Amino acid sequence: MTENKQGVALVVGATGIVGQALGTQLVAAGWQTYGLSRSGGSPVDGMTPVAADLLDPAALDEALAGVDPELVFVTAWMKKDTEAENIEVNSATVRNVLAATGPKGSVRHAALMTGLKHYLGPFDSYATGDMPDTPFHEYEERLDSPNFYYAQEDELFAAAAEHGFGWSVHRAHSIFGYATGNAMNMALTLSVYAEICRETNAPFVFPGSETQWNGLTDVSDSDLVGEQMIWAATDPQGRDQAFNIVNGDVFRWRWLWPQIAEMFGVEPVGFEGSPRPLDDRMGEAAEIWRTIAERHHLAEADVDRLASWWHTDGDLGRNIECLTDMTKSRMAGFLGFRSTVDSFADKVERYRASNVLPRR
């Protein structure tokens, strides 16, 4: 058992891409760490699993009855068909978690992970309305449209004011991460796509827009997101602040795409005339991946548990430049960074080592 050198931390969304990174880091740092999810899965050694439905306040109260966290990290969200439904459901998850933990009096800080839809707008009008110029800054005013990120923030602010704990908000870009059982991960989606190209002797075709191919952009490493959330929760400079969180470098996909292709031994093809979304081209992906998984004895044969075509299409199909300013975070004292190409390569090697991707 890990010696408790720090205190008690609760990770909400513990099976998610950032939740798993957070759990790993907190356990390694000596926190008694509880991981809350609907399934009650425990993908991180040393993290105590807690199973509950975030939309069931009574079940949450019961599941967390013996848990008195000092730090609460909220990384979970649920996608619904409309933004009105997204607001209703995702604000409720934050409200219910903080209603179950705040009155205990133990909470010192609650950190909420959101993303760049704060600046780009919700799924219903994603990257199409009036938006601030890039790079995005934390001081930008909210857009004049309903957004579940805003609703989540408001629940966080209200609970912090009521119960007297600090808060932080962390706005990540597209995430490169290592997580099992979570498909909202551009690094794994593109890796699976590359393996399918290799299997079928097809070129590795960039699926996105000309703007994304040629323009500057950035991404977020999931481990880095976790590091910033823990820093903000434990450093006075992070209290009651919203922070962007990206790797700190910028790149063009036309530069990174051939390097990804080389990792998998496939032929890179860039933007040619119009976007070629993955969702339109992966109709046979399930059968192909099942064949790959059987041959290589992989841990997961269901491609839908690994790849999220629509999610990656959304990020790579945008027709605006999208990059993020990190000055506020750096001035506050968080100096973490990642090399994006090294971040992608690291995740590929970790997936290969854990038998999620074929070993090469």
Coordinates of C-alpha atoms in Angstrom, one line a residue:
M1 CA 0.0 0.0 0.0
T2 CA 1.2 3.5 -0.9
E3 CA 2.2 5.5 2.2
N4 CA 0.0 8.5 2.5
K5 CA 2.4 11.4 2.5
Q6 CA 0.1 14.1 1.2
G7 CA -3.7 13.7 1.9
V8 CA -6.8 12.4 0.1
A9 CA -7.6 13.2 -3.6
L10 CA -10.6 12.3 -5.6
V11 CA -10.4 11.9 -9.4
V12 CA -13.8 12.1 -11.1
G13 CA -13.7 10.4 -14.5
A14 CA -10.9 8.1 -13.4
T15 CA -11.1 5.8 -16.5
G16 CA -10.8 8.8 -18.9
I17 CA -7.7 9.9 -20.7
V18 CA -6.8 12.7 -18.2
G19 CA -8.3 10.9 -15.3
Q20 CA -5.9 8.0 -15.7
A21 CA -2.9 10.4 -16.0
L22 CA -4.0 12.2 -12.9
G23 CA -4.5 9.0 -10.9
T24 CA -1.0 7.8 -11.8
Q25 CA 0.6 11.1 -10.8
L26 CA -1.3 11.4 -7.6
V27 CA -0.5 7.9 -6.4
A28 CA 3.2 8.4 -7.3
A29 CA 3.2 11.6 -5.3
G30 CA 1.9 9.8 -2.2
W31 CA -1.8 10.9 -2.3
Q32 CA -4.5 8.5 -1.1
T33 CA -6.3 8.6 -4.4
Y34 CA -9.9 7.6 -5.1
G35 CA -11.0 7.1 -8.7
L36 CA -14.7 7.7 -9.4
S37 CA -16.4 6.3 -12.5
R38 CA -19.7 4.7 -13.5
S39 CA -18.0 1.4 -14.0
G40 CA -15.9 1.4 -10.9
G41 CA -12.9 0.4 -13.0
S42 CA -9.4 0.9 -11.6
P43 CA -6.9 1.3 -14.5
V44 CA -4.2 2.8 -12.2
D45 CA -2.4 0.6 -9.6
G46 CA -2.8 2.1 -6.2
M47 CA -6.0 4.1 -7.0
T48 CA -9.0 3.0 -5.0
P49 CA -12.0 2.6 -7.3
V50 CA -15.4 4.1 -6.5
A51 CA -18.5 3.2 -8.6
A52 CA -21.4 5.6 -9.0
D53 CA -23.6 7.3 -11.5
L54 CA -22.7 11.0 -11.6
L55 CA -26.4 11.8 -12.4
D56 CA -27.7 10.1 -9.2
P57 CA -27.1 12.3 -6.2
A58 CA -28.2 9.7 -3.7
A59 CA -25.8 7.1 -5.2
L60 CA -23.0 9.6 -5.2
D61 CA -23.6 10.4 -1.5
E62 CA -23.5 6.7 -0.6
A63 CA -20.5 5.9 -2.7
L64 CA -18.5 8.8 -1.2
A65 CA -19.7 8.4 2.3
G66 CA -16.3 7.3 3.6
V67 CA -14.2 9.6 1.3
D68 CA -13.2 13.0 2.6
P69 CA -11.1 14.5 -0.2
E70 CA -8.9 17.6 0.1
L71 CA -8.5 17.8 -3.7
V72 CA -11.3 17.1 -6.2
F73 CA -10.5 16.7 -9.9
V74 CA -13.4 16.7 -12.3
T75 CA -12.5 15.3 -15.8
A76 CA -15.7 13.5 -16.8
W77 CA -18.2 14.6 -19.4
M78 CA -21.0 13.1 -21.4
K79 CA -21.9 13.8 -25.0
K80 CA -25.5 14.3 -25.9
D81 CA -27.3 15.1 -29.1
T82 CA -27.9 18.8 -28.4
E83 CA -26.1 21.5 -26.5
A84 CA -29.2 22.0 -24.3
E85 CA -28.9 18.4 -23.3
N86 CA -25.1 18.7 -22.9
I87 CA -25.7 21.6 -20.5
E88 CA -28.3 19.8 -18.5
V89 CA -26.3 16.7 -18.0
N90 CA -22.8 18.0 -17.7
S91 CA -23.7 20.8 -15.3
A92 CA -25.5 18.2 -13.2
T93 CA -22.4 16.0 -12.9
V94 CA -20.3 18.9 -11.5
R95 CA -23.1 20.0 -9.2
N96 CA -23.7 16.5 -7.9
V97 CA -20.1 15.8 -7.2
L98 CA -19.5 19.0 -5.4
A99 CA -22.7 18.6 -3.4
A100 CA -21.5 15.2 -2.3
T101 CA -18.0 16.5 -1.3
G102 CA -18.3 20.2 -0.4
P103 CA -20.4 19.9 2.8
K104 CA -17.8 17.5 4.3
G105 CA -15.6 20.5 5.0
S106 CA -12.5 18.6 3.8
V107 CA -12.2 20.1 0.3
R108 CA -9.4 22.6 -0.2
H109 CA -9.5 22.8 -4.0
A110 CA -11.6 21.6 -6.9
A111 CA -10.1 21.5 -10.4
L112 CA -12.3 21.2 -13.5
M113 CA -11.0 20.2 -17.0
T114 CA -12.7 21.7 -20.0
G115 CA -11.3 22.6 -23.4
L116 CA -11.1 25.0 -26.3
K117 CA -14.8 24.8 -27.0
H118 CA -14.8 27.6 -24.4
Y119 CA -13.4 29.8 -27.2
L120 CA -14.7 27.9 -30.3
G121 CA -18.3 27.4 -29.3
P122 CA -20.4 24.3 -28.6
F123 CA -20.9 21.3 -30.9
D124 CA -24.1 22.9 -32.3
S125 CA -22.1 25.8 -33.7
Y126 CA -18.5 24.5 -33.5
A127 CA -15.9 27.0 -34.9
T128 CA -18.5 28.8 -37.0
G129 CA -19.7 31.9 -35.0
D130 CA -17.9 34.9 -33.7
M131 CA -14.8 33.9 -31.9
P132 CA -11.7 35.6 -30.4
D133 CA -8.5 35.8 -32.4
T134 CA -5.9 33.2 -31.9
P135 CA -3.9 32.6 -29.8
F136 CA -6.7 32.2 -27.3
H137 CA -6.3 33.9 -23.9
E138 CA -8.0 33.1 -20.7
Y139 CA -9.4 36.6 -20.3
E140 CA -11.6 36.4 -23.4
E141 CA -15.2 37.0 -22.6
R142 CA -17.6 34.1 -23.0
L143 CA -19.2 33.7 -26.4
D144 CA -22.9 34.7 -26.8
S145 CA -24.2 31.1 -27.1
P146 CA -25.1 28.3 -24.7
N147 CA -22.1 26.2 -23.8
F148 CA -21.9 23.3 -21.4
Y149 CA -18.4 24.4 -20.3
Y150 CA -19.8 27.7 -19.1
A151 CA -22.5 25.8 -17.2
Q152 CA -19.9 23.6 -15.6
E153 CA -17.8 26.6 -14.6
D154 CA -20.8 28.3 -13.0
E155 CA -21.5 25.2 -10.9
L156 CA -17.9 25.1 -9.8
F157 CA -17.9 28.8 -8.9
A158 CA -21.1 28.5 -6.9
A159 CA -20.0 25.5 -4.9
A160 CA -16.6 27.1 -4.2
A161 CA -18.3 30.2 -2.9
E162 CA -20.7 28.2 -0.7
H163 CA -18.2 25.9 0.8
G164 CA -15.1 28.1 0.9
F165 CA -12.7 26.0 -1.3
G166 CA -10.4 27.2 -4.1
W167 CA -11.1 26.3 -7.7
S168 CA -9.3 26.1 -11.1
V169 CA -10.3 25.5 -14.7
H170 CA -8.1 23.9 -17.2
R171 CA -8.7 24.4 -20.9
A172 CA -7.0 21.7 -23.0
H173 CA -6.7 21.4 -26.8
S174 CA -6.8 18.1 -28.7
I175 CA -5.3 15.5 -26.4
F176 CA -2.5 13.0 -27.0
G177 CA -2.7 10.5 -24.2
Y178 CA -2.4 7.0 -22.9
A179 CA -5.6 5.5 -21.6
T180 CA -7.2 2.1 -21.9
G181 CA -11.0 1.9 -22.7
N182 CA -11.2 5.5 -23.7
A183 CA -11.6 6.5 -27.4
M184 CA -11.5 10.3 -27.1
N185 CA -7.9 10.4 -27.9
M186 CA -6.4 11.8 -31.1
A187 CA -3.1 10.0 -30.6
L188 CA -4.7 6.5 -30.4
T189 CA -7.3 7.3 -33.1
L190 CA -4.6 8.2 -35.6
S191 CA -2.4 5.3 -34.5
V192 CA -5.3 2.9 -35.2
Y193 CA -5.9 4.5 -38.5
A194 CA -2.3 4.2 -39.4
E195 CA -2.3 0.5 -38.5
I196 CA -5.4 0.0 -40.7
C197 CA -3.6 1.7 -43.6
R198 CA -0.6 -0.6 -43.1
E199 CA -2.8 -3.7 -43.0
T200 CA -4.6 -2.7 -46.2
N201 CA -1.6 -1.2 -48.0
A202 CA -3.5 2.1 -48.2
P203 CA -1.9 5.5 -48.0
F204 CA -2.1 7.4 -44.7
V205 CA -4.3 10.3 -46.0
F206 CA -4.7 13.4 -43.9
P207 CA -8.4 13.7 -43.2
G208 CA -8.7 17.3 -42.3
S209 CA -9.0 20.8 -43.8
E210 CA -6.4 22.8 -45.8
T211 CA -6.4 25.3 -42.9
Q212 CA -5.3 22.6 -40.5
W213 CA -2.8 21.1 -42.9
N214 CA -1.0 24.4 -43.5
G215 CA -1.8 26.5 -40.5
L216 CA -0.2 26.6 -37.0
T217 CA -1.8 24.7 -34.2
D218 CA -1.0 23.0 -30.9
V219 CA -2.1 20.0 -28.8
S220 CA -2.2 18.9 -25.2
D221 CA -0.3 15.9 -23.7
S222 CA -2.6 14.2 -21.1
D223 CA 0.3 13.9 -18.6
L224 CA 1.0 17.6 -18.9
V225 CA -2.7 18.4 -18.3
G226 CA -2.6 16.3 -15.1
E227 CA 0.6 18.0 -13.9
Q228 CA -1.0 21.5 -14.3
M229 CA -4.2 20.4 -12.5
I230 CA -2.2 19.1 -9.5
W231 CA 0.0 22.2 -9.5
A232 CA -3.0 24.5 -9.5
A233 CA -4.6 22.5 -6.7
T234 CA -1.6 22.7 -4.5
D235 CA 0.0 26.1 -5.3
P236 CA -1.5 29.4 -4.1
Q237 CA -0.9 30.9 -7.5
G238 CA -3.3 28.4 -9.1
R239 CA -6.2 29.2 -6.8
D240 CA -9.4 30.7 -8.3
Q241 CA -7.9 30.8 -11.8
A242 CA -8.6 29.5 -15.3
F243 CA -5.6 28.3 -17.3
N244 CA -5.0 27.1 -20.9
I245 CA -3.0 24.0 -21.0
V246 CA -1.1 23.0 -24.2
N247 CA 2.3 21.5 -24.9
G248 CA 3.9 24.9 -25.4
D249 CA 5.2 24.3 -28.9
V250 CA 3.4 25.0 -32.2
F251 CA 3.5 23.0 -35.4
R252 CA 1.8 22.4 -38.7
W253 CA 0.2 19.1 -39.5
R254 CA 2.1 19.0 -42.8
W255 CA 5.2 18.8 -40.7
L256 CA 3.9 16.3 -38.1
W257 CA 2.0 14.0 -40.5
P258 CA 5.0 12.4 -42.3
Q259 CA 6.7 11.8 -38.9
I260 CA 3.6 9.9 -37.7
A261 CA 3.6 7.9 -40.9
E262 CA 7.2 6.9 -40.4
M263 CA 6.4 5.5 -37.0
F264 CA 4.0 3.0 -38.6
G265 CA 5.7 2.5 -42.0
V266 CA 3.0 3.9 -44.1
E267 CA 2.9 6.4 -47.0
P268 CA 1.8 9.9 -45.9
V269 CA -0.6 11.9 -48.1
G270 CA -1.4 15.5 -47.3
F271 CA -4.4 17.7 -48.0
E272 CA -5.5 17.4 -51.7
G273 CA -8.4 19.5 -52.8
S274 CA -10.9 18.8 -50.0
P275 CA -11.1 17.2 -46.6
R276 CA -11.4 13.4 -46.5
P277 CA -12.9 12.7 -43.1
L278 CA -12.2 9.4 -41.3
D279 CA -15.8 8.8 -40.4
D280 CA -16.7 8.6 -44.1
R281 CA -13.8 6.1 -44.9
M282 CA -13.7 3.8 -41.9
G283 CA -16.8 1.7 -42.7
E284 CA -14.8 -1.5 -42.7
A285 CA -12.6 -0.6 -39.8
A286 CA -14.2 -2.9 -37.3
E287 CA -13.6 -6.0 -39.4
I288 CA -10.1 -5.0 -40.4
W289 CA -9.1 -4.2 -36.8
R290 CA -10.6 -7.5 -35.6
T291 CA -8.2 -9.3 -38.0
I292 CA -5.2 -7.2 -36.8
A293 CA -6.1 -7.9 -33.2
E294 CA -6.4 -11.6 -33.7
R295 CA -3.1 -11.9 -35.6
H296 CA -1.2 -9.9 -33.0
H297 CA -3.2 -11.1 -29.9
L298 CA -4.0 -7.6 -29.0
A299 CA -5.8 -6.6 -25.8
E300 CA -8.8 -5.0 -27.5
A301 CA -10.5 -6.2 -30.7
D302 CA -13.3 -3.6 -30.7
V303 CA -12.1 -0.7 -32.7
D304 CA -14.9 1.6 -31.3
R305 CA -13.2 1.3 -27.9
L306 CA -10.0 2.6 -29.3
A307 CA -10.8 5.2 -32.0
S308 CA -13.2 8.1 -32.2
W309 CA -13.3 9.0 -35.9
W310 CA -15.9 11.8 -35.5
H311 CA -13.9 13.5 -32.7
T312 CA -10.6 13.6 -34.6
D313 CA -12.5 14.7 -37.8
G314 CA -13.9 17.6 -35.8
D315 CA -10.5 18.8 -34.6
L316 CA -8.7 18.3 -37.9
G317 CA -11.6 19.6 -40.0
R318 CA -11.7 23.1 -38.6
N319 CA -11.4 26.0 -41.0
I320 CA -9.7 28.4 -38.6
E321 CA -6.3 28.6 -37.1
C322 CA -6.4 27.2 -33.6
L323 CA -3.6 27.7 -31.1
T324 CA -3.5 28.7 -27.5
D325 CA -1.5 31.2 -25.3
M326 CA 0.3 29.8 -22.2
T327 CA 1.6 33.1 -20.8
K328 CA -0.7 33.3 -17.8
S329 CA 0.2 29.8 -16.7
R330 CA 3.9 30.4 -17.0
M331 CA 3.8 33.7 -15.2
A332 CA 1.9 32.0 -12.3
G333 CA 4.7 29.5 -12.0
F334 CA 3.7 26.4 -14.0
L335 CA 6.6 25.8 -16.4
G336 CA 5.8 22.3 -17.7
F337 CA 6.0 21.6 -21.4
R338 CA 6.1 18.8 -24.0
S339 CA 7.6 18.3 -27.4
T340 CA 4.6 17.3 -29.5
V341 CA 6.3 14.9 -31.8
D342 CA 7.9 13.2 -28.7
S343 CA 4.6 13.2 -27.0
F344 CA 3.0 11.3 -29.9
A345 CA 5.9 8.8 -30.1
D346 CA 5.8 8.2 -26.3
K347 CA 2.1 7.3 -26.5
V348 CA 2.6 5.0 -29.4
E349 CA 5.4 3.1 -27.6
R350 CA 3.2 2.8 -24.4
Y351 CA 0.3 1.4 -26.4
R352 CA 2.6 -1.0 -28.1
A353 CA 4.1 -2.1 -24.8
S354 CA 0.7 -2.7 -23.3
N355 CA -0.4 -4.7 -26.3
V356 CA -3.1 -2.2 -27.5
L357 CA -1.1 -1.6 -30.7
P358 CA 0.9 -4.3 -32.6
R359 CA 4.6 -4.3 -31.5
R360 CA 6.9 -3.1 -34.3

